[in-house]
PDB file of C-alpha atoms and ligand atoms in Angstrom:
ATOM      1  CA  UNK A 973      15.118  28.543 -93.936  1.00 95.00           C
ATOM      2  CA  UNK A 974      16.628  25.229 -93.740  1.00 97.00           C
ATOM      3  CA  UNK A 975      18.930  23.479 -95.962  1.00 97.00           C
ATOM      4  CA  UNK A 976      16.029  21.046 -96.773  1.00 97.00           C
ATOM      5  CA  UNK A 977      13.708  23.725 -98.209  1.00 97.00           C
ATOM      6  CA  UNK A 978      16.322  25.789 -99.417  1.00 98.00           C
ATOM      7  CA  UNK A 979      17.456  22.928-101.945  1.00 98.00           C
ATOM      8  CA  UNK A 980      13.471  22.760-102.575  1.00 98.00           C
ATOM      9  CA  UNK A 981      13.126  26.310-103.618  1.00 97.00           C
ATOM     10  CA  UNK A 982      16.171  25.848-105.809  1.00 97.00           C
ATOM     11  CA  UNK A 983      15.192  22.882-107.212  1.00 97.00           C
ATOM     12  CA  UNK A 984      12.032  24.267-108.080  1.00 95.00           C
ATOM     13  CA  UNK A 985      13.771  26.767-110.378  1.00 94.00           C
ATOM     14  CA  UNK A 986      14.869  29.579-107.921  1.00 96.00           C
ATOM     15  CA  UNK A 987      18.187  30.784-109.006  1.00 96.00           C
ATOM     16  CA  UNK A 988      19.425  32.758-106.037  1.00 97.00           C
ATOM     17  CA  UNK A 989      17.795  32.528-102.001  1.00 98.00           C
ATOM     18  CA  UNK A 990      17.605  35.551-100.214  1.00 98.00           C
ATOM     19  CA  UNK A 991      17.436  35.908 -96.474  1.00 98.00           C
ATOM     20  CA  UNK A 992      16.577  38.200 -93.828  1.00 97.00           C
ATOM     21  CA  UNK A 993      15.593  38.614 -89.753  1.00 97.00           C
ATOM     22  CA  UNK A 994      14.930  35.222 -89.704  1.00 95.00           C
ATOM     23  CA  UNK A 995      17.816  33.505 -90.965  1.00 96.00           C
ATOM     24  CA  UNK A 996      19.332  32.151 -87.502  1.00 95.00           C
ATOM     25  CA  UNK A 997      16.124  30.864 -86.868  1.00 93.00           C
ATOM     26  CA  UNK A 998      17.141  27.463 -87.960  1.00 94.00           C
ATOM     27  CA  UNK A 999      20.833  27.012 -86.733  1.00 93.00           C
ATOM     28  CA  UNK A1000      21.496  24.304 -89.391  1.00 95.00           C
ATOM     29  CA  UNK A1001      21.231  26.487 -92.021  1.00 97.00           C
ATOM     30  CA  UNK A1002      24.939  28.063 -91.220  1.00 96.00           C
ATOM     31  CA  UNK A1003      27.127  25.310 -92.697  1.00 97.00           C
ATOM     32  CA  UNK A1004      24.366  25.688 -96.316  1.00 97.00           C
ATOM     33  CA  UNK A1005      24.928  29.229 -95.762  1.00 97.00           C
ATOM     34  CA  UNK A1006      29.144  28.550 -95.786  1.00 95.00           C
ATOM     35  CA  UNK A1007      28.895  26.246 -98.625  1.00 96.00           C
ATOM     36  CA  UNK A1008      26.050  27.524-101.282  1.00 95.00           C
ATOM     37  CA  UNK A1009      27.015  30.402-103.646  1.00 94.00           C
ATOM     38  CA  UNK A1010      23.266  30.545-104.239  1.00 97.00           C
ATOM     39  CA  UNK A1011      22.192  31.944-100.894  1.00 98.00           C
ATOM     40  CA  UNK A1012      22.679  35.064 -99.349  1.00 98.00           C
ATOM     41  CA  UNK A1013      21.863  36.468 -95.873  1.00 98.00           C
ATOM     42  CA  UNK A1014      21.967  40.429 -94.932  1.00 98.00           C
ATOM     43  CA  UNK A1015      25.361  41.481 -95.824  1.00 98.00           C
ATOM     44  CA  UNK A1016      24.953  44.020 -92.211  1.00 98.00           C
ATOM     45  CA  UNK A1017      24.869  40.985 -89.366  1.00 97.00           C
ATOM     46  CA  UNK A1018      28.023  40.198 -87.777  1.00 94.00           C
ATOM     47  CA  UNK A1019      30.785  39.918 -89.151  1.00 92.00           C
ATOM     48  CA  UNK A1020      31.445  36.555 -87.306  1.00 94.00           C
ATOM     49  CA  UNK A1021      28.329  35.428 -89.002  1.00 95.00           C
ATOM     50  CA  UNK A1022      28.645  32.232 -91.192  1.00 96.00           C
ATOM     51  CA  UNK A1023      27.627  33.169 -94.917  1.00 97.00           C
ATOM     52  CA  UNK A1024      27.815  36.065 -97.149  1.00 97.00           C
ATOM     53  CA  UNK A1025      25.618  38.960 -98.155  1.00 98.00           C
ATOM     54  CA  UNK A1026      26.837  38.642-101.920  1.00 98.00           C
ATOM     55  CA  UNK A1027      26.891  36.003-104.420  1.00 98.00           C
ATOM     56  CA  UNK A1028      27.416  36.561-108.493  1.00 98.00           C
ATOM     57  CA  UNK A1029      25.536  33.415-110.759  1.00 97.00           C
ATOM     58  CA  UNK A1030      25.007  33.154-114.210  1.00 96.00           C
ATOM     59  CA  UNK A1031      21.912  33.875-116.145  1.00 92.00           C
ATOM     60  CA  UNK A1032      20.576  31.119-118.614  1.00 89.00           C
ATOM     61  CA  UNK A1033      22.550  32.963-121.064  1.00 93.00           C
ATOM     62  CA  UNK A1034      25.596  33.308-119.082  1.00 95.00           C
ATOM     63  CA  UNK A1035      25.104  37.039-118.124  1.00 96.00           C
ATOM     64  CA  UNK A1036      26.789  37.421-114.851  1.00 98.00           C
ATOM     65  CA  UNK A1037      23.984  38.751-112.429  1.00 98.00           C
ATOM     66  CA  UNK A1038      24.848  39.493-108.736  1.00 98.00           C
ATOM     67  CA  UNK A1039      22.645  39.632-105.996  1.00 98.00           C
ATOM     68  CA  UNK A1040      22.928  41.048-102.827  1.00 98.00           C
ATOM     69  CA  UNK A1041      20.772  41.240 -99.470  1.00 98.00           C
ATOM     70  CA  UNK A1042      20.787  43.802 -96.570  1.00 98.00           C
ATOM     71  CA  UNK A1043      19.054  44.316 -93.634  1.00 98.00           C
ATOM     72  CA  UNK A1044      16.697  47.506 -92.689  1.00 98.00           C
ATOM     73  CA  UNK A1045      17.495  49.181 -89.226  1.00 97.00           C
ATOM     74  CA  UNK A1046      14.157  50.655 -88.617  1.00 97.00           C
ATOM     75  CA  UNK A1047      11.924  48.865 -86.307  1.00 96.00           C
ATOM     76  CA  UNK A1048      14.283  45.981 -86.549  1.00 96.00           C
ATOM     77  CA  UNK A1049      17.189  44.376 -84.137  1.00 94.00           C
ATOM     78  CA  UNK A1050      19.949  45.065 -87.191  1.00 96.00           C
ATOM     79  CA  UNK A1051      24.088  44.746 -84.898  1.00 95.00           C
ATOM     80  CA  UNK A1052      24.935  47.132 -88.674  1.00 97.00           C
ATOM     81  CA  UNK A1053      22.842  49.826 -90.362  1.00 98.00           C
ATOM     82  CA  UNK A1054      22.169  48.926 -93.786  1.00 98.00           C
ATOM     83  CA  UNK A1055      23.683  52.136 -95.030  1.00 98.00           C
ATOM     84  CA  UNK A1056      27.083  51.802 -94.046  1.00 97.00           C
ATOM     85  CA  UNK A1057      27.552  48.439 -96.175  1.00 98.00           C
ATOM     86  CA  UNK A1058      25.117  49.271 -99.262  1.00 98.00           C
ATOM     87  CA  UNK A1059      27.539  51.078-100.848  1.00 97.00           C
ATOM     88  CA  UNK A1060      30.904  49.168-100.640  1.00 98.00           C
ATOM     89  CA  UNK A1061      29.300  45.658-101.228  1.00 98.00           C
ATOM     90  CA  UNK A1062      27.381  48.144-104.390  1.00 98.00           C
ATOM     91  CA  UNK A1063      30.778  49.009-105.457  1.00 98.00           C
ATOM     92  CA  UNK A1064      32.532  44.797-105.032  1.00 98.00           C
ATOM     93  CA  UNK A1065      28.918  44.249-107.116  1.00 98.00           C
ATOM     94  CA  UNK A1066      29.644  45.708-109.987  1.00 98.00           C
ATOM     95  CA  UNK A1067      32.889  44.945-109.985  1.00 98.00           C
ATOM     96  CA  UNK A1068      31.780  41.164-110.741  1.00 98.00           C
ATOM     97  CA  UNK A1069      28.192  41.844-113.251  1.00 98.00           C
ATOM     98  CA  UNK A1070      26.612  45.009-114.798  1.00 98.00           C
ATOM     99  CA  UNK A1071      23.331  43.621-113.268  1.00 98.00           C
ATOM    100  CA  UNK A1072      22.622  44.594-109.490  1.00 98.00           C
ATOM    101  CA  UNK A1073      20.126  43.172-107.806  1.00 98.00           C
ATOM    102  CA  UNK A1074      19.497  44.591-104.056  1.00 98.00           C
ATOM    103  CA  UNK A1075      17.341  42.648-102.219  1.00 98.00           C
ATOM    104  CA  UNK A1076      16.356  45.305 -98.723  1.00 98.00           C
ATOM    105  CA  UNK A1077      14.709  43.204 -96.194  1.00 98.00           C
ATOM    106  CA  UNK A1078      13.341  46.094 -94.062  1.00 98.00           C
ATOM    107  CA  UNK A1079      10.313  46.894 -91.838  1.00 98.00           C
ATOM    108  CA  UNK A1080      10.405  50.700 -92.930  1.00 98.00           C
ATOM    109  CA  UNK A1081       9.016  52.068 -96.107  1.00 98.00           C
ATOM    110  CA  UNK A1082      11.456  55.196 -95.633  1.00 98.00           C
ATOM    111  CA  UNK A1083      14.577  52.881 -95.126  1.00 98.00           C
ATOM    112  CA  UNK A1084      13.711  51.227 -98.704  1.00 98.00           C
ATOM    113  CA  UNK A1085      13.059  54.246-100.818  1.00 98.00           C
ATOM    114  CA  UNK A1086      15.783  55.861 -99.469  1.00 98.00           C
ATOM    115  CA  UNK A1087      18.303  53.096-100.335  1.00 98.00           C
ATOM    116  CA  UNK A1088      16.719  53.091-103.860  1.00 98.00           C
ATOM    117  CA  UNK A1089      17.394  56.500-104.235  1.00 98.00           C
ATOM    118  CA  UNK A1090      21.144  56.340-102.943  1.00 98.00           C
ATOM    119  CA  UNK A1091      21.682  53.914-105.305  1.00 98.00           C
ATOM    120  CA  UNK A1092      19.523  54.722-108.638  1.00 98.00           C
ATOM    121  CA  UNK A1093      21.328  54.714-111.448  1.00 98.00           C
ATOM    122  CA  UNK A1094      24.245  52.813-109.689  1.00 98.00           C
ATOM    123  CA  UNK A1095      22.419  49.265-109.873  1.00 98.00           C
ATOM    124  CA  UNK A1096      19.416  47.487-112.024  1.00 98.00           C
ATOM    125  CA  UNK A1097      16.994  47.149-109.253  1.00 99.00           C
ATOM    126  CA  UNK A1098      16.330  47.877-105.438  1.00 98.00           C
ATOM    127  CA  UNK A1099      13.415  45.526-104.019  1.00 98.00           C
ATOM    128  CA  UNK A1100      12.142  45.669-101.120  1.00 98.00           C
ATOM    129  CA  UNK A1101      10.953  42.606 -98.778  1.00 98.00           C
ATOM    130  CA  UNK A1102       9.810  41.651 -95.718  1.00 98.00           C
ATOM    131  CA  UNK A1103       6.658  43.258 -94.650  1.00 98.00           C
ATOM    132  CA  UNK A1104       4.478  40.637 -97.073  1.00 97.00           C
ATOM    133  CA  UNK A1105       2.449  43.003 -98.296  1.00 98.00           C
ATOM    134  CA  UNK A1106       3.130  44.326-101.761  1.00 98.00           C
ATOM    135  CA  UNK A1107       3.120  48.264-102.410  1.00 98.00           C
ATOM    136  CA  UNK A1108       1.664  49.799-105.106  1.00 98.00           C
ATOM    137  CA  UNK A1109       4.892  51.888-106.160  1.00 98.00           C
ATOM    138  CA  UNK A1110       6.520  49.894-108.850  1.00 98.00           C
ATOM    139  CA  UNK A1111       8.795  51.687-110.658  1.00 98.00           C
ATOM    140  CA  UNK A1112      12.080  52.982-113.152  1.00 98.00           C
ATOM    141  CA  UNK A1113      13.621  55.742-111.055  1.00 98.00           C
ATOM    142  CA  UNK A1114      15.347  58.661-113.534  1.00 98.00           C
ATOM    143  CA  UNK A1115      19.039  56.776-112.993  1.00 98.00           C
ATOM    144  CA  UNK A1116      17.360  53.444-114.854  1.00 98.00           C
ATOM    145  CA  UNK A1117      16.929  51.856-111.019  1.00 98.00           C
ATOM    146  CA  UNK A1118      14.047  49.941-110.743  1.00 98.00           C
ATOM    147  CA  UNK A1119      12.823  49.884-107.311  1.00 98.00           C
ATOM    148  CA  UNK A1120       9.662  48.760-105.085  1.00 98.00           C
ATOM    149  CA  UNK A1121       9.286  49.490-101.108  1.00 98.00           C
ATOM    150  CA  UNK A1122       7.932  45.858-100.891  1.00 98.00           C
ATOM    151  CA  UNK A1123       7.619  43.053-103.322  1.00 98.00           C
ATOM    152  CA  UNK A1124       4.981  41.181-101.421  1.00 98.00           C
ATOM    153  CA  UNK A1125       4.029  37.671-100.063  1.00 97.00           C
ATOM    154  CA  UNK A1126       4.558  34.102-102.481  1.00 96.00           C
ATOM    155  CA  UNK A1127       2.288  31.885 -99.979  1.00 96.00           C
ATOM    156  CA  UNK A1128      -1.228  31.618 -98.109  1.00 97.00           C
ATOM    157  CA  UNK A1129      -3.162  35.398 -98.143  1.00 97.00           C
ATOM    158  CA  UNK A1130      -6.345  34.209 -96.103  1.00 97.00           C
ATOM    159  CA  UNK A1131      -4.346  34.922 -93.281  1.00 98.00           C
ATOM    160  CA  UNK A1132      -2.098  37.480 -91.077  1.00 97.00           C
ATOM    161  CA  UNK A1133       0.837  37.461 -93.414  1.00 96.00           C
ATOM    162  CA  UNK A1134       0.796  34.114 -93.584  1.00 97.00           C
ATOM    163  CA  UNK A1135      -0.144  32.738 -89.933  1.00 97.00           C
ATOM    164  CA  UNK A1136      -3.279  31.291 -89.285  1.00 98.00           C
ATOM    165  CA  UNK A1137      -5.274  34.537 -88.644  1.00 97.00           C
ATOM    166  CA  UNK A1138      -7.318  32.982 -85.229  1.00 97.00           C
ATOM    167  CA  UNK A1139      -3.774  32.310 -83.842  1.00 98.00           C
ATOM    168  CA  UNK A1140      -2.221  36.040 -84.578  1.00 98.00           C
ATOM    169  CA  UNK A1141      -5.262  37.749 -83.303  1.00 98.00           C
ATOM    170  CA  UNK A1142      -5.189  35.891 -80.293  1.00 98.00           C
ATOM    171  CA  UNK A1143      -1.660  36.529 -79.775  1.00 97.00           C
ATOM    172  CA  UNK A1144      -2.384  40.627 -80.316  1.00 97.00           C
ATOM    173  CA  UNK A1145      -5.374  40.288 -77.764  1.00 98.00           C
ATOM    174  CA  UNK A1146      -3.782  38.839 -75.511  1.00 98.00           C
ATOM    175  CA  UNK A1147      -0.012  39.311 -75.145  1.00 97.00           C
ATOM    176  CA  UNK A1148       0.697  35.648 -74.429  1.00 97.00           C
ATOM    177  CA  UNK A1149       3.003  33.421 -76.628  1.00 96.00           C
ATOM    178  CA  UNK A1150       0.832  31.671 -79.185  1.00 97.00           C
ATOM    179  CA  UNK A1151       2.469  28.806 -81.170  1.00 97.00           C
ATOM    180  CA  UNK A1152       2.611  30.225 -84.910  1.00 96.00           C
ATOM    181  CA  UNK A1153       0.787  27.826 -87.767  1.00 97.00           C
ATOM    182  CA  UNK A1154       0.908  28.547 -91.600  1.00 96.00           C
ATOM    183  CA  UNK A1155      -2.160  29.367 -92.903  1.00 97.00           C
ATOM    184  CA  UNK A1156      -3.628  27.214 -96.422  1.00 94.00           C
ATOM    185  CA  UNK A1157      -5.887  29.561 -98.116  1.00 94.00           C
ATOM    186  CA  UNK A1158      -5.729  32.241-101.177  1.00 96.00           C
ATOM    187  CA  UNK A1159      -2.086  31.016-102.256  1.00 97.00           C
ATOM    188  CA  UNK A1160      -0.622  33.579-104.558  1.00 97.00           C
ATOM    189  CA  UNK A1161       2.501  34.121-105.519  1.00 97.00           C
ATOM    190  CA  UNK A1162       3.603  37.712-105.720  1.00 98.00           C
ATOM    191  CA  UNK A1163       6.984  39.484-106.310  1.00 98.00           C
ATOM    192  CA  UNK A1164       7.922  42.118-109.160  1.00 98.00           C
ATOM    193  CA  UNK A1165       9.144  41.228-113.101  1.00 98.00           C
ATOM    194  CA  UNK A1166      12.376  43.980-113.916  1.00 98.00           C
ATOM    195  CA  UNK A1167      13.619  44.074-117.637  1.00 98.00           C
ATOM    196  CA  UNK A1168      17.155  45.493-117.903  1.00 98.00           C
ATOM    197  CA  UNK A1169      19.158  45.562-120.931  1.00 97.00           C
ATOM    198  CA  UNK A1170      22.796  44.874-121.466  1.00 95.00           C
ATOM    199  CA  UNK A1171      24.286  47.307-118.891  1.00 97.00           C
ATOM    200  CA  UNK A1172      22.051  46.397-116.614  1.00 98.00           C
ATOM    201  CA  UNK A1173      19.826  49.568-116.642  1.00 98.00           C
ATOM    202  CA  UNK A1174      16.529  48.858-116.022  1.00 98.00           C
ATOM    203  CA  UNK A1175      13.678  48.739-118.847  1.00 98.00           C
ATOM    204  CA  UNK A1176      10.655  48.238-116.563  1.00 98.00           C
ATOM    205  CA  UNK A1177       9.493  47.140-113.850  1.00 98.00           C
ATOM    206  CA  UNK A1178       5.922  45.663-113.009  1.00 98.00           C
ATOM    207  CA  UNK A1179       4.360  43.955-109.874  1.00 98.00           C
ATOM    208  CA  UNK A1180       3.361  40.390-110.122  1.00 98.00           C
ATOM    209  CA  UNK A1181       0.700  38.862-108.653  1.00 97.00           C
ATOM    210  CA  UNK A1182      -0.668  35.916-109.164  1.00 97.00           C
ATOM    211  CA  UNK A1183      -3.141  33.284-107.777  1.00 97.00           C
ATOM    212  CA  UNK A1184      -2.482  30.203-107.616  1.00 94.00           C
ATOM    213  CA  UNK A1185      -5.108  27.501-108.881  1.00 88.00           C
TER     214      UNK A1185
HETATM  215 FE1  LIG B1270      11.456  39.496 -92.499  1.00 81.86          FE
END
């Protein structure tokens, strides 16, 4: 992310960014990160990291909603496990909205349905992101948590989640660096629709998927 596209996505009508392995990718996205209250990055990195891992906006109505973003262990080069912050930034959450939102940027299916669990009942919704490809386990857990292990890939799907599918497989074959491209084709954007009332306890929760024209 830079601070060019980030204003792009929010422009756009994004109300909150969320982040994950790659956000030091781009260095000159740490002052954005410092100075936007609608961006966060895992909440489990450093704690000399620039940014912050929770930030509370309004909704259209002026329901406080608060968002927060954390970083799977599993598979993935994480200084903090996820677990030991879910449930103290959980509890500075909801001391600010009744509605939760956890975004878990993990590699690990187990990692995200066990932090769903933990926190059922305790938050409106527990998504999962990062592996691009959307599972097929949308759902209201018994607490009124809605949760899915991943909510999928917005961008190109004629591809290897979202590289130029020649330039992956080469880079698999062969072990040698191979300069990344976005692929173009079968655009869709995907992600996952939660209705929550009031308290923030979720109603539903249903994948979306949609190609774009
Ligand atoms: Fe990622």
């Amino acid at each position: 992310m830079t601070p060019r596209l980030a204003d792009r996505l929010l422009r756009a009508g994004a109300d909150v960014l969320t982040l994950g392995n790659h956000v030091w990718r781009r260095r000159e996205i740490a002052p954005y990160l410092e100075s936007s209250d609608r961006i966060v990055r895992p909440a489990n990195l450093s704690t000399k990291a620039p940014g912050r891992g929770l930030v509370v906006v309004e909704a259209e109505d002026g329901t406080p909603i608060a968002v927060a973003n954390v970083q799977g262990s599993l598979f993935m080069n994480t200084p903090v496990s996820p677990f030991e912050v879910l449930e103290p930034l959980v509890e500075e959450a909801r001391s600010r909205a009744r509605i939760v939102v956890i975004d878990f940027h993990g590699e690990a299916t187990s990692e995200k349905v066990a932090a769903a669990r933990l926190l059922d009942g305790r938050v409106t919704a527990v998504i999962g992101t990062h592996t691009h490809v959307q599972t097929n386990d949308a759902r209201v857990q018994p607490g009124g948590t809605a949760a899915i292990t991943d909510a999928g890939m917005t961008g190109p799907h004629d591809s290897v989640i979202g590289v130029k599918a020649e330039l992956a497989i080469e880079r698999m074959r062969t072990g040698m660096p191979v300069r990344f491209e976005p692929a173009g084709g079968g655009v869709r954007i995907e992600g996952v629709l939660v209705e929550c009332d009031a308290e923030g306890r979720a109603l539903s929760c249903e994948p979306v998927r949609v190609p774009v024209p």
